[in-house]
PDB file of C-alpha atoms in Angstrom:
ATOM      1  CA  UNK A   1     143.821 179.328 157.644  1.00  0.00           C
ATOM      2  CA  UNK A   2     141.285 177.031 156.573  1.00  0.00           C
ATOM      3  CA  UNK A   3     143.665 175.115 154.152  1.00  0.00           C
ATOM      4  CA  UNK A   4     145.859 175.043 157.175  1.00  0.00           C
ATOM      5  CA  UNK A   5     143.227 172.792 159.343  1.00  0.00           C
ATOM      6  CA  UNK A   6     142.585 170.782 156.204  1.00  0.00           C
ATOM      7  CA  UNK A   7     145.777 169.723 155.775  1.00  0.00           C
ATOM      8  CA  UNK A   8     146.071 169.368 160.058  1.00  0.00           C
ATOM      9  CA  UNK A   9     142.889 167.074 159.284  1.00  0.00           C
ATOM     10  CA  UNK A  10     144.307 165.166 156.491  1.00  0.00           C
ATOM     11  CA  UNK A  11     148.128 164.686 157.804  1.00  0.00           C
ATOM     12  CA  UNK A  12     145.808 162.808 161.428  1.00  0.00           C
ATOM     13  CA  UNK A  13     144.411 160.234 159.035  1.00  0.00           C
ATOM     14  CA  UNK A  14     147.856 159.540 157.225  1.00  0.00           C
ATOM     15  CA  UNK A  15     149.698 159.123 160.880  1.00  0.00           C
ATOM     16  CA  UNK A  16     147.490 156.783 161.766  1.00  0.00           C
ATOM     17  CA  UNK A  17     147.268 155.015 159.231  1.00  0.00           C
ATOM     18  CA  UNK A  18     150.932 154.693 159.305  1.00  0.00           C
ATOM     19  CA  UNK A  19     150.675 154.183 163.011  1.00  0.00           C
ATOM     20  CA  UNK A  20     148.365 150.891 162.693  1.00  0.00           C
ATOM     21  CA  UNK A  21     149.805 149.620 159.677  1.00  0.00           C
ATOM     22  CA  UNK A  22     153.208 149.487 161.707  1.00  0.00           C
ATOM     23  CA  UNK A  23     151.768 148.247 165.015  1.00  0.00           C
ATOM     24  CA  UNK A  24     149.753 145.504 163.736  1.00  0.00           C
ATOM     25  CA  UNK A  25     152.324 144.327 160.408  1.00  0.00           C
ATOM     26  CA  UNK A  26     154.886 144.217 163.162  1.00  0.00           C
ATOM     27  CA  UNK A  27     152.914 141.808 165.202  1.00  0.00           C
ATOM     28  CA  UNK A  28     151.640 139.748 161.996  1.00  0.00           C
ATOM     29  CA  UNK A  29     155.481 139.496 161.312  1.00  0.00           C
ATOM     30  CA  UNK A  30     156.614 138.915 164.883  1.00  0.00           C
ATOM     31  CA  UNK A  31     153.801 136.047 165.589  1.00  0.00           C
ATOM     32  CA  UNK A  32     154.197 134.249 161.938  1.00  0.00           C
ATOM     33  CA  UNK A  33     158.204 133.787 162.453  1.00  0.00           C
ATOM     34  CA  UNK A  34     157.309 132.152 165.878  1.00  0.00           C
ATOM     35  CA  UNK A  35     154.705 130.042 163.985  1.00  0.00           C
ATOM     36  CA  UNK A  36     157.215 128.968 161.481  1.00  0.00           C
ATOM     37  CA  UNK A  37     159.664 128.558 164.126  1.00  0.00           C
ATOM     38  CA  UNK A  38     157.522 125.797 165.443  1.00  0.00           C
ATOM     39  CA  UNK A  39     156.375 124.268 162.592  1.00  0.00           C
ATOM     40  CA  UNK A  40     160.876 123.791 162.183  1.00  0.00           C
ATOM     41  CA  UNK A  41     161.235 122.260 165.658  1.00  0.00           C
ATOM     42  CA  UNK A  42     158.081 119.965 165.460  1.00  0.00           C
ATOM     43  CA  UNK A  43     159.732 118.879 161.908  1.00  0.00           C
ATOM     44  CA  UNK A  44     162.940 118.796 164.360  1.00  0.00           C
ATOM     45  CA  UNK A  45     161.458 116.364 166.535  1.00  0.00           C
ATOM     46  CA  UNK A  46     159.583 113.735 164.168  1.00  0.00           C
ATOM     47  CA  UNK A  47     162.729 113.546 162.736  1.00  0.00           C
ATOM     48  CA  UNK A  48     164.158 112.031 165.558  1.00  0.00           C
ATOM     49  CA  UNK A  49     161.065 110.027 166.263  1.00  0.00           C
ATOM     50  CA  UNK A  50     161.660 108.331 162.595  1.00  0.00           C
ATOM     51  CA  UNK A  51     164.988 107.626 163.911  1.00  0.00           C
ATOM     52  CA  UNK A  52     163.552 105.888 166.708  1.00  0.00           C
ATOM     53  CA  UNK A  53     160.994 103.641 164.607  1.00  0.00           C
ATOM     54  CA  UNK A  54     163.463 102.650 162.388  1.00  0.00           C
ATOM     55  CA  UNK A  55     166.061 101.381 165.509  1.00  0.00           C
ATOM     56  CA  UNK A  56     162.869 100.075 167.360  1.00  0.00           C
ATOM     57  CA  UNK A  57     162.220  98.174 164.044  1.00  0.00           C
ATOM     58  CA  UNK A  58     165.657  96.661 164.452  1.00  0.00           C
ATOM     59  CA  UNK A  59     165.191  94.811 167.585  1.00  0.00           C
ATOM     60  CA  UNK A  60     161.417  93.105 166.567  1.00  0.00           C
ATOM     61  CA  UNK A  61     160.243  90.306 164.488  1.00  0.00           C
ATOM     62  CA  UNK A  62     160.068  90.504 161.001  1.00  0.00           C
ATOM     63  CA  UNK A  63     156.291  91.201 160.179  1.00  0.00           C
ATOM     64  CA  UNK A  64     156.812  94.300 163.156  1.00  0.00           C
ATOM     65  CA  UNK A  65     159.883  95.509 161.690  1.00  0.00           C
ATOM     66  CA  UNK A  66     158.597  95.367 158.268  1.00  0.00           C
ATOM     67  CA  UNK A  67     155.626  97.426 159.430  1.00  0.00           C
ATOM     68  CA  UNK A  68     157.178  99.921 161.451  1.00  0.00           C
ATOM     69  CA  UNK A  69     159.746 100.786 159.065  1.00  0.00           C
ATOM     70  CA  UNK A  70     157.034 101.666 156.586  1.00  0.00           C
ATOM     71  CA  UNK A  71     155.171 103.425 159.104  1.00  0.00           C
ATOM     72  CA  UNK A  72     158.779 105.570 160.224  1.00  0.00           C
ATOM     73  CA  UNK A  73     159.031 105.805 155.868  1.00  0.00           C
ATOM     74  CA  UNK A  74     155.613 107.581 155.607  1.00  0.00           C
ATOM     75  CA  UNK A  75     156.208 109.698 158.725  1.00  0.00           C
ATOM     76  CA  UNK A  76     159.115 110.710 156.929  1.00  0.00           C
ATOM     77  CA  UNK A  77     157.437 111.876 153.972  1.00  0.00           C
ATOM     78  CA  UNK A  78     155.409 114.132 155.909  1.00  0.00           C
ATOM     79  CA  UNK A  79     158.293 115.751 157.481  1.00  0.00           C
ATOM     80  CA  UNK A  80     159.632 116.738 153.400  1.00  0.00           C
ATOM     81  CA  UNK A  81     156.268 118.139 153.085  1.00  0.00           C
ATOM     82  CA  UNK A  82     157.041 120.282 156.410  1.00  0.00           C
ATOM     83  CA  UNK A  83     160.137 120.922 155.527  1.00  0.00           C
ATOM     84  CA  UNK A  84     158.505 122.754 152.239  1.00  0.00           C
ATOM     85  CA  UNK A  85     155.927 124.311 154.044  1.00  0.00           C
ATOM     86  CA  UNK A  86     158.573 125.889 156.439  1.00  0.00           C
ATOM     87  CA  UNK A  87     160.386 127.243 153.295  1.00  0.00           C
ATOM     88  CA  UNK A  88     157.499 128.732 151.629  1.00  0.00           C
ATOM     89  CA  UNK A  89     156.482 130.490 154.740  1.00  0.00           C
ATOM     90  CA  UNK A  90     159.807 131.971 155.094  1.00  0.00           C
ATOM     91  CA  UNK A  91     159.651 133.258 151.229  1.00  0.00           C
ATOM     92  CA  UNK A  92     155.784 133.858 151.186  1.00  0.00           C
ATOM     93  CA  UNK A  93     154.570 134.841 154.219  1.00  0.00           C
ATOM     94  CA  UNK A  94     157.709 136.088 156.414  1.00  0.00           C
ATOM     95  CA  UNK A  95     159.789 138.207 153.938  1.00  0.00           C
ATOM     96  CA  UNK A  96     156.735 140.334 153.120  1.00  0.00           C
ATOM     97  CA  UNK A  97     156.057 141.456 156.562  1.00  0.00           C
ATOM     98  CA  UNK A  98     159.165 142.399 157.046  1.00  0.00           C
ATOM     99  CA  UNK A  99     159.308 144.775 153.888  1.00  0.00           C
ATOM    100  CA  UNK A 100     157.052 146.652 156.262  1.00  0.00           C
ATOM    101  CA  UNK A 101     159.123 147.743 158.392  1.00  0.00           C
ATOM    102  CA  UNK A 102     161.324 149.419 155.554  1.00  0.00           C
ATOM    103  CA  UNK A 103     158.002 151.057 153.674  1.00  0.00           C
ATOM    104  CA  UNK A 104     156.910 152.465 156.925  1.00  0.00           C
ATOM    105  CA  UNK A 105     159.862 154.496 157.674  1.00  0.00           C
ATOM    106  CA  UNK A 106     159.743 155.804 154.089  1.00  0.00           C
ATOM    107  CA  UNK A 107     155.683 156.827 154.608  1.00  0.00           C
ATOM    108  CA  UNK A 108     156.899 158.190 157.868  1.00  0.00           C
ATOM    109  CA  UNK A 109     159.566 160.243 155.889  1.00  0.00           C
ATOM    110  CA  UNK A 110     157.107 161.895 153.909  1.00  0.00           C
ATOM    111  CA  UNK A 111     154.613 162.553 156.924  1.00  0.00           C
ATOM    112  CA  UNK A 112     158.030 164.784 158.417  1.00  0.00           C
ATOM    113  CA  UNK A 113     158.653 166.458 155.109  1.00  0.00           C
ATOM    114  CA  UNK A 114     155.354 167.555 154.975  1.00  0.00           C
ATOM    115  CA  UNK A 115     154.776 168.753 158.527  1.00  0.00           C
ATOM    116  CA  UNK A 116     158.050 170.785 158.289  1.00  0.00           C
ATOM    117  CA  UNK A 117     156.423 172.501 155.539  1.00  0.00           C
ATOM    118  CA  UNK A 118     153.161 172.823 157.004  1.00  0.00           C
ATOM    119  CA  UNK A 119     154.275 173.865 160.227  1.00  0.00           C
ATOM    120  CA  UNK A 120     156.845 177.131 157.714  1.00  0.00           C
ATOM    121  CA  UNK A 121     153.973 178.251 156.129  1.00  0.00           C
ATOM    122  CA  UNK A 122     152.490 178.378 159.509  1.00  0.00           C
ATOM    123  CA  UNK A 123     155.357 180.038 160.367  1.00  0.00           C
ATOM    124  CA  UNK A 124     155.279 182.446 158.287  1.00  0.00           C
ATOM    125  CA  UNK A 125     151.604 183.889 158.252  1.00  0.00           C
ATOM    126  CA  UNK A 126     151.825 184.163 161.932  1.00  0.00           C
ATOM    127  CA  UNK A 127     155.109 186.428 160.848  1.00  0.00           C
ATOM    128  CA  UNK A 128     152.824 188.732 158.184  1.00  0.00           C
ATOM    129  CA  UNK A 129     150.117 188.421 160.897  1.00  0.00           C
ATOM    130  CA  UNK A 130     152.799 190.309 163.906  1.00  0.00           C
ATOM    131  CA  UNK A 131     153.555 192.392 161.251  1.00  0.00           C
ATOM    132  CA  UNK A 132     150.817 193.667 160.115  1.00  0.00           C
ATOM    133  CA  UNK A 133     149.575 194.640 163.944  1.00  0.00           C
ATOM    134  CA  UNK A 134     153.146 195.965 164.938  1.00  0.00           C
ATOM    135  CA  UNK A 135     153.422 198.271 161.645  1.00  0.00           C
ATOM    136  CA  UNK A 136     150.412 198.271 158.972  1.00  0.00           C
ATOM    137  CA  UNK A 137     151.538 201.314 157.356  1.00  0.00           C
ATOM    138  CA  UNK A 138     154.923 199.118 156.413  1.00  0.00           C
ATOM    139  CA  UNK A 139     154.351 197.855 153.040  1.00  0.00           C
ATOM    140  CA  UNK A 140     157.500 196.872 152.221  1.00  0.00           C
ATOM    141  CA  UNK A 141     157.819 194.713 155.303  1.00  0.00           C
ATOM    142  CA  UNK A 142     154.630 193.770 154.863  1.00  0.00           C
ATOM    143  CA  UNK A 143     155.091 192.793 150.765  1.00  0.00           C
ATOM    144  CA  UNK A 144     158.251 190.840 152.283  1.00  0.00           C
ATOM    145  CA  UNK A 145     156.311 188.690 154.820  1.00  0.00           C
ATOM    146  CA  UNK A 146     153.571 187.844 151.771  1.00  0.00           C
ATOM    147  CA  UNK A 147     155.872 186.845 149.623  1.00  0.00           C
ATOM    148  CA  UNK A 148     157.242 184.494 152.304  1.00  0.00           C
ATOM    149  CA  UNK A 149     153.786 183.190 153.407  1.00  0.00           C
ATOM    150  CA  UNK A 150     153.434 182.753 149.579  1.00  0.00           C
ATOM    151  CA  UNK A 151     156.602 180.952 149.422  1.00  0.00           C
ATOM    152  CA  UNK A 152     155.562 178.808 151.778  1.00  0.00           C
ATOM    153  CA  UNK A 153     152.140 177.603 150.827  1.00  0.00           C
ATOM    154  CA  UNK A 154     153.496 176.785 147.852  1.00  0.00           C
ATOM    155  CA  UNK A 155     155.805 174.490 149.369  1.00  0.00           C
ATOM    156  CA  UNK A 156     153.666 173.137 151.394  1.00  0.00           C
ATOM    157  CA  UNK A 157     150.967 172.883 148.901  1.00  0.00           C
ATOM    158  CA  UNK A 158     153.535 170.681 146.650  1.00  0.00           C
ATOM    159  CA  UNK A 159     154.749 168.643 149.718  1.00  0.00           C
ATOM    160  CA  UNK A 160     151.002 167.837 150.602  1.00  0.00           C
ATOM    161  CA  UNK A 161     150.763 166.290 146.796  1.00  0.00           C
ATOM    162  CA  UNK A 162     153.239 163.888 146.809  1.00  0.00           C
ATOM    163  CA  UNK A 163     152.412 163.218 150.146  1.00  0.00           C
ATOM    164  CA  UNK A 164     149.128 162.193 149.083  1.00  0.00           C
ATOM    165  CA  UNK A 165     150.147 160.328 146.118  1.00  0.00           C
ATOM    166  CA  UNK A 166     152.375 158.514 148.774  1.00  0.00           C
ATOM    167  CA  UNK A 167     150.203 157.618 151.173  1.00  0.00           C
ATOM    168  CA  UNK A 168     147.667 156.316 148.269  1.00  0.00           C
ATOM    169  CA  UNK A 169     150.083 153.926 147.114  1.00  0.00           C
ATOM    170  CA  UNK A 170     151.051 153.107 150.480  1.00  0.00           C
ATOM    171  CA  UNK A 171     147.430 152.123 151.170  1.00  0.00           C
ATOM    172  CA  UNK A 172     146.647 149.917 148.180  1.00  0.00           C
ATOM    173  CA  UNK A 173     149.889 148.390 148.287  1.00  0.00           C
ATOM    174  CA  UNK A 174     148.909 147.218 152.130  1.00  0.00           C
ATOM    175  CA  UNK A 175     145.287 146.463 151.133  1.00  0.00           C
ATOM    176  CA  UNK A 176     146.954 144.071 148.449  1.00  0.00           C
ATOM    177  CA  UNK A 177     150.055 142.900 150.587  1.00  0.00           C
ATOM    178  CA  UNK A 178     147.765 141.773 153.359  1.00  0.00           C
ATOM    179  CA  UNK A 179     145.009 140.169 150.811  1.00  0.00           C
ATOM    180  CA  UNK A 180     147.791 138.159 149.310  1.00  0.00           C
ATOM    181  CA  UNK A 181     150.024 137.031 152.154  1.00  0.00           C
ATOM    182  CA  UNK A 182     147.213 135.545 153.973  1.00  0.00           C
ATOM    183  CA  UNK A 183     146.197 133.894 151.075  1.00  0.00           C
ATOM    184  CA  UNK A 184     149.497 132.934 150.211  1.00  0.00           C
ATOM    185  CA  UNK A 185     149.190 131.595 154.270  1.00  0.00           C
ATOM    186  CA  UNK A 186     146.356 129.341 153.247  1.00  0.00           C
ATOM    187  CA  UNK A 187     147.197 127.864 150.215  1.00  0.00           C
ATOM    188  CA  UNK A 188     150.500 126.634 152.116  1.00  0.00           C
ATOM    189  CA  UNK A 189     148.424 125.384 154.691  1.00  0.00           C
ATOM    190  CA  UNK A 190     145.914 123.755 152.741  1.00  0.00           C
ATOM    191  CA  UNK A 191     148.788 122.218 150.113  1.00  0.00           C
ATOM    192  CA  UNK A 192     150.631 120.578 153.261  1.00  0.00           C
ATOM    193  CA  UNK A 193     147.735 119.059 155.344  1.00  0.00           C
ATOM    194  CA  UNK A 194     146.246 117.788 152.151  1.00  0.00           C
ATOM    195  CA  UNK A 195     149.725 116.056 151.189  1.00  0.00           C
ATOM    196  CA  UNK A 196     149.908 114.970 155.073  1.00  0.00           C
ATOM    197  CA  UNK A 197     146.729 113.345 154.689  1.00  0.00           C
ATOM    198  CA  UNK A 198     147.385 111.601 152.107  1.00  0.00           C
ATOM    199  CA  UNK A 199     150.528 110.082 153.470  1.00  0.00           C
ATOM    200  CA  UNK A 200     148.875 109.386 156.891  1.00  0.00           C
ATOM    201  CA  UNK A 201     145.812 107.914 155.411  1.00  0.00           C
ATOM    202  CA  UNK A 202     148.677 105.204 154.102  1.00  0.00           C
ATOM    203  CA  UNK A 203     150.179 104.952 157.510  1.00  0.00           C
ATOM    204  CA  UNK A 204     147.291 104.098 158.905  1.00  0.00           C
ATOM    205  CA  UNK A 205     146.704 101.404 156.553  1.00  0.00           C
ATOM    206  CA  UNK A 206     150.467 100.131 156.936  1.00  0.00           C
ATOM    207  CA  UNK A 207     149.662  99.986 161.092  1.00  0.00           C
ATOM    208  CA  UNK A 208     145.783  98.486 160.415  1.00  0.00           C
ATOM    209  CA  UNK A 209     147.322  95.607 158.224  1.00  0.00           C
ATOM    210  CA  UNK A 210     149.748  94.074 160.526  1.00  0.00           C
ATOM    211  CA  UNK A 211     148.776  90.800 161.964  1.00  0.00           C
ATOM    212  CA  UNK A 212     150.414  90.639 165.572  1.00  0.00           C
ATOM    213  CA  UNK A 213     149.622  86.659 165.238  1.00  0.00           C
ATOM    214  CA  UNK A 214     152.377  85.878 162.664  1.00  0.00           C
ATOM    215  CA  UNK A 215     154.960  87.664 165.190  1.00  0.00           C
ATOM    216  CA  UNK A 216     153.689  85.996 168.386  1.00  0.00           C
ATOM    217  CA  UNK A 217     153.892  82.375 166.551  1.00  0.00           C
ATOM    218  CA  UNK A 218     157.346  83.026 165.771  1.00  0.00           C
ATOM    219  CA  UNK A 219     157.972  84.164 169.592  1.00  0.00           C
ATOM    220  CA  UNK A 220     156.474  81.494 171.220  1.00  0.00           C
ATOM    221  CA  UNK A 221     158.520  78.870 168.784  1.00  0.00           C
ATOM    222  CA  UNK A 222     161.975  80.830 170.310  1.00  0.00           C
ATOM    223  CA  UNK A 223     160.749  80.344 173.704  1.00  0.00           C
ATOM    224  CA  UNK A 224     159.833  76.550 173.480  1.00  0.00           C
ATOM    225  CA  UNK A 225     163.502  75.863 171.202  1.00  0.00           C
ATOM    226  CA  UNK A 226     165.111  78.003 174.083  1.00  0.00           C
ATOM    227  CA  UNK A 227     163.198  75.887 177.084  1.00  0.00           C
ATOM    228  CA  UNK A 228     163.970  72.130 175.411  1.00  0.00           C
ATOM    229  CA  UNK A 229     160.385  71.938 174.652  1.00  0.00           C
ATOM    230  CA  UNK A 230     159.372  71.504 170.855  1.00  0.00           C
ATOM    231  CA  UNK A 231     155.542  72.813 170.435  1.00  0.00           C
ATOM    232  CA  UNK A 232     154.331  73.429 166.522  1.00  0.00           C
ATOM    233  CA  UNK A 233     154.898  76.966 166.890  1.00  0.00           C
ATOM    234  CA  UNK A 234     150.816  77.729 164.891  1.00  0.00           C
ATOM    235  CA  UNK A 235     148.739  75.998 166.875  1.00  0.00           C
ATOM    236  CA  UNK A 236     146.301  73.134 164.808  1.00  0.00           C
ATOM    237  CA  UNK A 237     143.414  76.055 163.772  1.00  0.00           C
ATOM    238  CA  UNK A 238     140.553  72.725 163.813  1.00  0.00           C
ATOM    239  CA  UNK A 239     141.215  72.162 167.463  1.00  0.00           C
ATOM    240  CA  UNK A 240     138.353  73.839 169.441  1.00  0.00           C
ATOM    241  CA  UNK A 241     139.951  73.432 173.008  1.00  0.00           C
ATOM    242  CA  UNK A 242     143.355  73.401 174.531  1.00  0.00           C
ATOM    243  CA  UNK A 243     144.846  69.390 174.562  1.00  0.00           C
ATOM    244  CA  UNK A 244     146.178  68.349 177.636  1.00  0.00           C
ATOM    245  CA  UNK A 245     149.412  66.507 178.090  1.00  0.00           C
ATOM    246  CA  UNK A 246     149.231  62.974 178.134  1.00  0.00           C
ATOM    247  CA  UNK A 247     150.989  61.218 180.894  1.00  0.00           C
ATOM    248  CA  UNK A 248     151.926  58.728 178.059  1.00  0.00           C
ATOM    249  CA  UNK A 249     151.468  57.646 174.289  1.00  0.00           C
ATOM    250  CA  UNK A 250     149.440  55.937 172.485  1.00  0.00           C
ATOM    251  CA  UNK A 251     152.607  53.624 171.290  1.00  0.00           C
ATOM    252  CA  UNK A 252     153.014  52.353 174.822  1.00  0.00           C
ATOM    253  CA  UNK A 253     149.616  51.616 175.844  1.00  0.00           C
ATOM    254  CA  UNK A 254     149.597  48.861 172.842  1.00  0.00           C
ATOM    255  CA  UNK A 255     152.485  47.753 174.102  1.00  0.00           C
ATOM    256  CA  UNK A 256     151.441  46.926 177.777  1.00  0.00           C
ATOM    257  CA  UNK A 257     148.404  45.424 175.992  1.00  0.00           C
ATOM    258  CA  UNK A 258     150.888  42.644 174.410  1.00  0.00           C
ATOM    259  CA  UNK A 259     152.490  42.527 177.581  1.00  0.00           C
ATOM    260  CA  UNK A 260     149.008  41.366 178.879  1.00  0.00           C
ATOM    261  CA  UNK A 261     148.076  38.660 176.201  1.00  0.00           C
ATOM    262  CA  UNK A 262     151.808  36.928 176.390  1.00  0.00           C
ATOM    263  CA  UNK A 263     151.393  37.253 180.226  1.00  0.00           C
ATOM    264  CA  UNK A 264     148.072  35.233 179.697  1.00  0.00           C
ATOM    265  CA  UNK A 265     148.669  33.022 176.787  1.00  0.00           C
ATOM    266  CA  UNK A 266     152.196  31.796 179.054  1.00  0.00           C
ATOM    267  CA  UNK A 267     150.518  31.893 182.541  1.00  0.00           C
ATOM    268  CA  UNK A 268     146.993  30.538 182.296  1.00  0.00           C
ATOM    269  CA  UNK A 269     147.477  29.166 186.114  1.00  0.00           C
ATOM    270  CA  UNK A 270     148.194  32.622 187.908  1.00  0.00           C
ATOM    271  CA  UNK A 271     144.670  33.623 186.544  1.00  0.00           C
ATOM    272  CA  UNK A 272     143.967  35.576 189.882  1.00  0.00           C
ATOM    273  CA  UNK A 273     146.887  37.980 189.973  1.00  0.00           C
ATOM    274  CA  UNK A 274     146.560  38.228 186.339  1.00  0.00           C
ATOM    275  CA  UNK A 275     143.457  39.017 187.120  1.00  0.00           C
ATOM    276  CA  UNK A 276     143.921  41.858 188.837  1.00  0.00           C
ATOM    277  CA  UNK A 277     146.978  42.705 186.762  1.00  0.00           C
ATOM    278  CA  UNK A 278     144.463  43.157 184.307  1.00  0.00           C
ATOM    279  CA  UNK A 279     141.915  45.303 186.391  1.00  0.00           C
ATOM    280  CA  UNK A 280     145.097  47.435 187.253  1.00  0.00           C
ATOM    281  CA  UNK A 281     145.981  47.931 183.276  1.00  0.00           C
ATOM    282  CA  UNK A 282     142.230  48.331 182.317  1.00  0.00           C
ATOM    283  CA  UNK A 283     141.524  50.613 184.815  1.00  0.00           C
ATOM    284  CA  UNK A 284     144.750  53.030 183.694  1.00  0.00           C
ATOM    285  CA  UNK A 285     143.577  52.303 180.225  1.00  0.00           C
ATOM    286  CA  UNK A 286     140.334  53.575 180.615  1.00  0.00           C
ATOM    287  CA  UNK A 287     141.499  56.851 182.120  1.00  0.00           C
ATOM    288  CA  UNK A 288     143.812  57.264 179.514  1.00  0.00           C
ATOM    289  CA  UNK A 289     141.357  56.999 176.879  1.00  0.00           C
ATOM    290  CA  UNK A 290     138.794  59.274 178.364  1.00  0.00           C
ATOM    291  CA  UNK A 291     141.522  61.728 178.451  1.00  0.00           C
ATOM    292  CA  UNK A 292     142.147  61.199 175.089  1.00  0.00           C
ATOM    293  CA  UNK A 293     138.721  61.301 173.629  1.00  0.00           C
TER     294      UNK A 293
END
C-alpha cells in the first residue's frame, strides 16, 4: 500500500508538471505569434510610408528630393532587415512552441496509461482484500486474487518506468527548449536593432546634411521669373543689410547732370530759374546719394 501512495505522490508532480508546462508554453506561443504579427504589420506600414517619401520626393526641389529619396532608400533597408527578423521568429521562436502542444498530449498519454494501471492494481488488492474477509479459509480464491494483485503490480510497476523515463526526457527537453528559444529570441532581436542602427545612424546623416538654403534660392528665383521681376536668385553673401530700391539709376542721374551744364553753358541769362533748377536737381541728388551710400 505504501508503493501505492508513492506512486499517487510521484504521478501529482508529473501532472503538474505537465499541467504548467502546457499552460504557460501555450501562452509563450500564443503572445510571441501576436508579437510577430506586429512586427509584419509595422513592416506593413513603413512600407507604405517609403512609398510616400519617394512620391513626396517627386513633387520638391532637387537637393529635397535627392535627400528624401535616400532617406525613403535607408528606411527601406530596415524594413528587409524586418522582414528577416519576422521570418526567423516564425522558424526560431514560433514553430517550437507549438511542438508543445503535440509533446504534451503524448506526456499526457503516458500519465493515463499509467493511472489505468495504478488505479488495476488498486483494483485488485482491494479484490484479495474482500476476499480474504468474506472467505479466509478459501485458498484457491484467495491464490487467484494474489496472482491478480501480482499481475497487476507488475504492470503497473513497468508502466511507472517508462513513465518516468518519459517524463525525464520530457523535462530536460523543456529545460533546453525554453533556454534556447529565448535565446534564439535575443539574438534575433539584438541582430535586427543592431543592423537598424546602423542604417538609421545613415539616415540621420542623409536628413542632417541637407541644406534647405540651396532649395529656397531656387524657389524664390521661380517666384520672381513667375512675377516679371528678375532678382539674383543667391543673394550677394558681402552685403550686411537689405538694399533698398532705388527710385532711379545711377545712369540717369549723370544724365540730368549734362542736362544741367548744356542748360547753363546755352542759357547764362536765365541764371535765376536755373538757379533754382539747380537747387531742385541738387536737392534730389543729394537724397539719392544718401540712399545710395
Amino acid at each position: 500500500m505504501n508503493i501505492i501512495l508513492s506512486r499517487d505522490t510521484q504521478v501529482k508532480i508529473m501532472e503538474n508538471i505537465v499541467t504548467n508546462a502546457e499552460k504557460y508554453f501555450g501562452k509563450f506561443c500564443i503572445l510571441m505569434a501576436a508579437y510577430t504579427r506586429k512586427t509584419a504589420k509595422l513592416r506593413d506600414k513603413s512600407d507604405l510610408l517609403v512609398k510616400q517619401l519617394i512620391d513626396y520626393g517627386n513633387t520638391e526641389n532637387p537637393e529635397l528630393r535627392t535627400t528624401v529619396k535616400n532617406f525613403a532608400e535607408e528606411l527601406a533597408k530596415v524594413q528587409d532587415y524586418r522582414q528577416a527578423e519576422v521570418e526567423r521568429l516564425e522558424v526560431k521562436v514560433i514553430a517550437p512552441l507549438k511542438m508543445y502542444g503535440v509533446l504534451i498530449k503524448q506526456t499526457r498519454a503516458e500519465i493515463k496509461k499509467f493511472n489505468k494501471a495504478r488505479n488495476n492494481e488498486i483494483k485488485q488488492l482491494e479484490k484479495l482484500e474482500k476476499i480474504r474477509q468474506k472467505s479466509p479459509s478459501d485458498q484457491q480464491m484467495i491464490s487467484q486474487a494474489e496472482s491478480q494483485v501480482h499481475k497487476a503490480s507488475v504492470d503497473a510497476n513497468r508502466t511507472t518506468q517508462q513513465l518516468e523515463e518519459t517524463m525525464d526526457e520530457f523535462q530536460k527537453q523543456k529545460l533546453k527548449d525554453i533556454q534556447k528559444i529565448f535565446l534564439d529570441f535575443v539574438t534575433i532581436e539584438m541582430t535586427f536593432h543592431a543592423k537598424a542602427l546602423e542604417v538609421y545612424s545613415n539616415a540621420f546623416q542623409t536628413l542632417e546634411s541637407y541644406d534647405a538654403e540651396k532649395d529656397l534660392e531656387d524657389f524664390r528665383a521661380k517666384i520672381h521669373i513667375a512675377s516679371g521681376t528678375f532678382h539674383e536668385a543667391r543673394p550677394d553673401t558681402m552685403t550686411t543689410s537689405q538694399s533698398t530700391a532705388l527710385p532711379w539709376s545711377t545712369q540717369s542721374i549723370r544724365s540730368t547732370l549734362q542736362k544741367l551744364e548744356l542748360v547753363e553753358s546755352d542759357k547764362e541769362s536765365e541764371g535765376d530759374q536755373l538757379q533754382d533748377f539747380r537747387d531742385a536737381g541738387y536737392t534730389q541728388i543729394q537724397w539719392v546719394t544718401s540712399r545710395t551710400t
